[in-house]
Short mmCIF file of C-alpha atoms in Angstrom, two decimals:
data_model
loop_
_atom_site.label_atom_id
_atom_site.label_comp_id
_atom_site.label_asym_id
_atom_site.label_seq_id
_atom_site.Cartn_x
_atom_site.Cartn_y
_atom_site.Cartn_z
CA SER A 1 0.00 0.00 0.00
CA ALA A 2 2.86 2.37 0.83
CA ALA A 3 4.50 1.59 -2.53
CA SER A 4 1.18 2.31 -4.23
CA ASP A 5 1.03 5.77 -2.61
CA VAL A 6 4.57 6.55 -3.81
CA ASP A 7 3.64 5.47 -7.35
CA LYS A 8 0.53 7.66 -7.31
CA ARG A 9 2.53 10.65 -6.09
CA GLN A 10 5.21 10.09 -8.75
CA GLU A 11 2.51 9.83 -11.43
CA GLN A 12 0.92 13.04 -10.17
CA ASP A 13 4.32 14.77 -10.20
CA ASN A 14 4.82 13.85 -13.85
CA THR A 15 1.39 15.19 -14.78
CA ASN A 16 2.08 18.44 -12.98
CA TYR A 17 5.41 18.82 -14.75
CA PHE A 18 3.71 18.04 -18.06
CA PHE A 19 1.39 21.02 -17.66
CA GLY A 20 4.25 23.28 -16.59
CA PHE A 21 6.42 22.39 -19.55
CA LEU A 22 3.42 22.61 -21.87
CA GLY A 23 3.05 26.22 -20.68
CA ILE A 24 6.63 26.92 -21.76
CA ALA A 25 6.01 25.33 -25.15
CA CYS A 26 2.78 27.28 -25.67
CA ALA A 27 4.43 30.59 -24.80
CA VAL A 28 7.35 30.10 -27.16
CA VAL A 29 5.56 28.37 -30.04
CA PHE A 30 2.50 30.65 -30.26
CA ALA A 31 4.57 33.82 -29.78
CA ASN A 32 6.91 32.70 -32.56
CA LEU A 33 3.96 31.86 -34.82
CA GLY A 34 2.63 35.38 -34.33
CA SER A 35 6.07 36.83 -34.92
CA ALA A 36 6.62 34.77 -38.07
CA TYR A 37 3.21 35.59 -39.53
CA GLY A 38 3.55 39.30 -38.80
CA SER A 39 7.03 39.42 -40.31
CA ALA A 40 6.10 37.40 -43.40
CA LYS A 41 2.86 39.25 -44.14
CA SER A 42 4.48 42.66 -43.65
CA GLY A 43 7.53 41.55 -45.64
CA VAL A 44 5.34 40.73 -48.62
CA GLY A 45 3.91 44.25 -48.51
CA ILE A 46 7.37 45.79 -48.18
CA THR A 47 8.68 43.80 -51.13
CA SER A 48 5.70 44.74 -53.26
CA MET A 49 5.94 48.40 -52.29
CA GLY A 50 9.73 48.45 -52.79
CA VAL A 51 9.39 47.84 -56.51
CA LEU A 52 7.77 51.23 -57.01
CA ARG A 53 9.22 53.17 -54.05
CA PRO A 54 12.61 51.75 -53.01
CA ASP A 55 13.31 54.91 -51.02
CA LEU A 56 10.63 53.88 -48.47
CA ILE A 57 11.90 50.36 -47.75
CA ILE A 58 13.85 51.21 -44.58
CA LYS A 59 10.97 53.30 -43.21
CA SER A 60 8.59 50.43 -43.92
CA VAL A 61 10.51 47.86 -41.87
CA VAL A 62 8.74 49.03 -38.69
CA PRO A 63 6.04 46.30 -38.81
CA VAL A 64 8.68 43.57 -39.20
CA VAL A 65 10.59 44.86 -36.16
CA MET A 66 7.40 45.05 -34.11
CA ALA A 67 6.46 41.51 -35.12
CA GLY A 68 9.92 40.30 -34.18
CA ILE A 69 9.46 41.59 -30.63
CA LEU A 70 6.56 39.15 -30.15
CA GLY A 71 8.94 36.20 -30.19
CA ILE A 72 10.95 37.85 -27.41
CA TYR A 73 7.82 37.97 -25.22
CA GLY A 74 7.43 34.20 -25.54
CA LEU A 75 11.11 33.73 -24.75
CA ILE A 76 10.81 35.83 -21.59
CA ILE A 77 7.87 33.81 -20.27
CA GLY A 78 9.55 30.55 -21.26
CA VAL A 79 12.63 31.43 -19.23
CA ILE A 80 10.59 32.59 -16.22
CA LEU A 81 8.50 29.41 -16.23
CA ASN A 82 11.52 27.18 -16.68
CA GLN A 83 13.08 28.67 -13.55
CA LYS A 84 9.89 28.04 -11.57
CA ILE A 85 9.33 24.43 -12.64
CA GLY A 86 12.12 23.18 -10.38
CA GLY A 87 9.56 22.65 -7.61
CA THR A 88 9.79 23.64 -3.98
CA ALA A 89 12.47 23.00 -1.38
CA ALA A 90 10.64 19.76 -0.57
CA GLY A 91 10.95 18.79 -4.23
CA TYR A 92 7.22 18.69 -4.96
CA TYR A 93 5.66 20.53 -7.87
CA TYR A 94 1.99 21.02 -6.99
CA PRO A 95 -0.93 20.74 -9.45
CA LYS A 96 -1.73 24.44 -9.03
CA ASN A 97 1.80 25.27 -10.16
CA GLY A 98 1.44 23.23 -13.34
CA PHE A 99 -1.94 24.75 -14.14
CA SER A 100 -0.82 28.31 -13.44
CA HIS A 101 2.27 27.84 -15.60
CA LEU A 102 0.19 26.39 -18.43
CA SER A 103 -2.25 29.30 -18.27
CA SER A 104 0.65 31.75 -18.10
CA GLY A 105 2.19 30.29 -21.25
CA LEU A 106 -1.13 30.25 -23.08
CA CYS A 107 -1.86 33.83 -22.06
CA CYS A 108 1.41 35.13 -23.45
CA GLY A 109 1.53 32.86 -26.48
CA LEU A 110 -2.01 33.38 -27.72
CA SER A 111 -1.89 37.14 -27.07
CA SER A 112 1.29 37.31 -29.12
CA LEU A 113 -0.28 35.22 -31.87
CA ALA A 114 -3.26 37.59 -32.04
CA ALA A 115 -0.95 40.61 -32.09
CA GLY A 116 1.12 39.03 -34.85
CA LEU A 117 -1.96 38.51 -36.99
CA ALA A 118 -2.97 42.14 -36.50
CA ILE A 119 0.55 43.45 -37.15
CA GLY A 120 0.83 41.37 -40.32
CA VAL A 121 -2.44 42.57 -41.80
CA VAL A 122 -1.94 46.22 -40.81
CA GLY A 123 1.73 46.16 -41.81
CA ASP A 124 1.01 44.73 -45.24
CA ALA A 125 -1.78 47.16 -46.06
CA GLY A 126 -0.04 50.06 -44.32
CA VAL A 127 3.26 49.91 -46.19
CA ARG A 128 1.44 49.58 -49.51
CA ALA A 129 -0.74 52.57 -48.68
CA ASN A 130 2.31 54.51 -47.48
CA ALA A 131 3.88 54.08 -50.93
CA GLN A 132 0.91 55.91 -52.43
CA GLN A 133 0.30 58.49 -49.69
CA GLU A 134 3.04 59.14 -47.13
CA GLN A 135 0.62 60.79 -44.69
CA VAL A 136 -0.72 57.30 -43.91
CA PHE A 137 2.49 56.42 -42.05
CA VAL A 138 1.51 57.95 -38.69
CA GLY A 139 -1.88 56.22 -38.72
CA MET A 140 -0.25 52.92 -39.59
CA LEU A 141 2.30 53.37 -36.81
CA LEU A 142 -0.40 54.09 -34.21
CA THR A 143 -2.38 51.04 -35.28
CA LEU A 144 0.74 48.88 -35.05
CA ILE A 145 1.45 50.19 -31.55
CA PHE A 146 -2.03 49.27 -30.37
CA ALA A 147 -1.72 45.83 -31.97
CA GLU A 148 1.62 45.31 -30.19
CA ALA A 149 -0.02 46.40 -26.94
CA LEU A 150 -2.24 43.30 -27.09
CA ALA A 151 0.83 41.11 -26.74
CA LEU A 152 2.24 43.34 -24.01
CA TYR A 153 -0.97 42.94 -22.01
CA GLY A 154 -0.68 39.17 -22.38
CA LEU A 155 2.96 39.31 -21.26
CA ILE A 156 2.10 41.31 -18.14
CA VAL A 157 -0.76 39.00 -17.17
CA ALA A 158 1.42 35.95 -17.88
CA ILE A 159 4.10 37.26 -15.52
CA ILE A 160 1.49 37.85 -12.82
CA ILE A 161 -0.03 34.37 -13.30
CA SER A 162 3.40 32.73 -13.24
CA GLN A 163 3.97 34.12 -9.74
CA GLN A 164 0.93 32.20 -8.41
CA SER A 165 3.03 29.17 -7.48
CA LEU A 166 2.13 27.04 -4.50
CA THR A 167 4.77 26.02 -1.96
CA GLN A 168 4.56 23.53 0.85
CA SER A 169 4.24 26.32 3.43
CA ASN A 170 1.06 27.76 1.87
CA TYR A 171 -0.29 24.36 0.81
CA LEU A 172 -0.82 23.07 4.35
#
């Protein structure tokens, strides 16, 4: 019976770790998907616009840079979560820890994915419109900033959620 309890606890530990590491994967993968889509979609617009207005190419790289930042958000959360998955001093990683780390990773990753979709669409249309009318640039830049803010909100909430770890002292 005692061996059965140890096996159950070990099985539970593995499940908890699974959710924690899944949170890391979600943060990094979804943030990078958003970053890649935003960069690719904006890059297509820049390339198309550059044929007619090569003088505006450098100015039009703003959406690609902003999309690239999204991947960094996922990396930040991935590193934070990886440091927390080590468990407590007693060596036990509680279910609440795994769930909070999963939700933290999803929060950051999916927010970054949504921001990447918005940045890609706005960046593509914006740089093409900027080639025809340069006064559009400020409006495009403001829209890109608000799209990037979506990912920043997800990053902030993910950091807060990642701090909701349970230790043995507050478990009992």
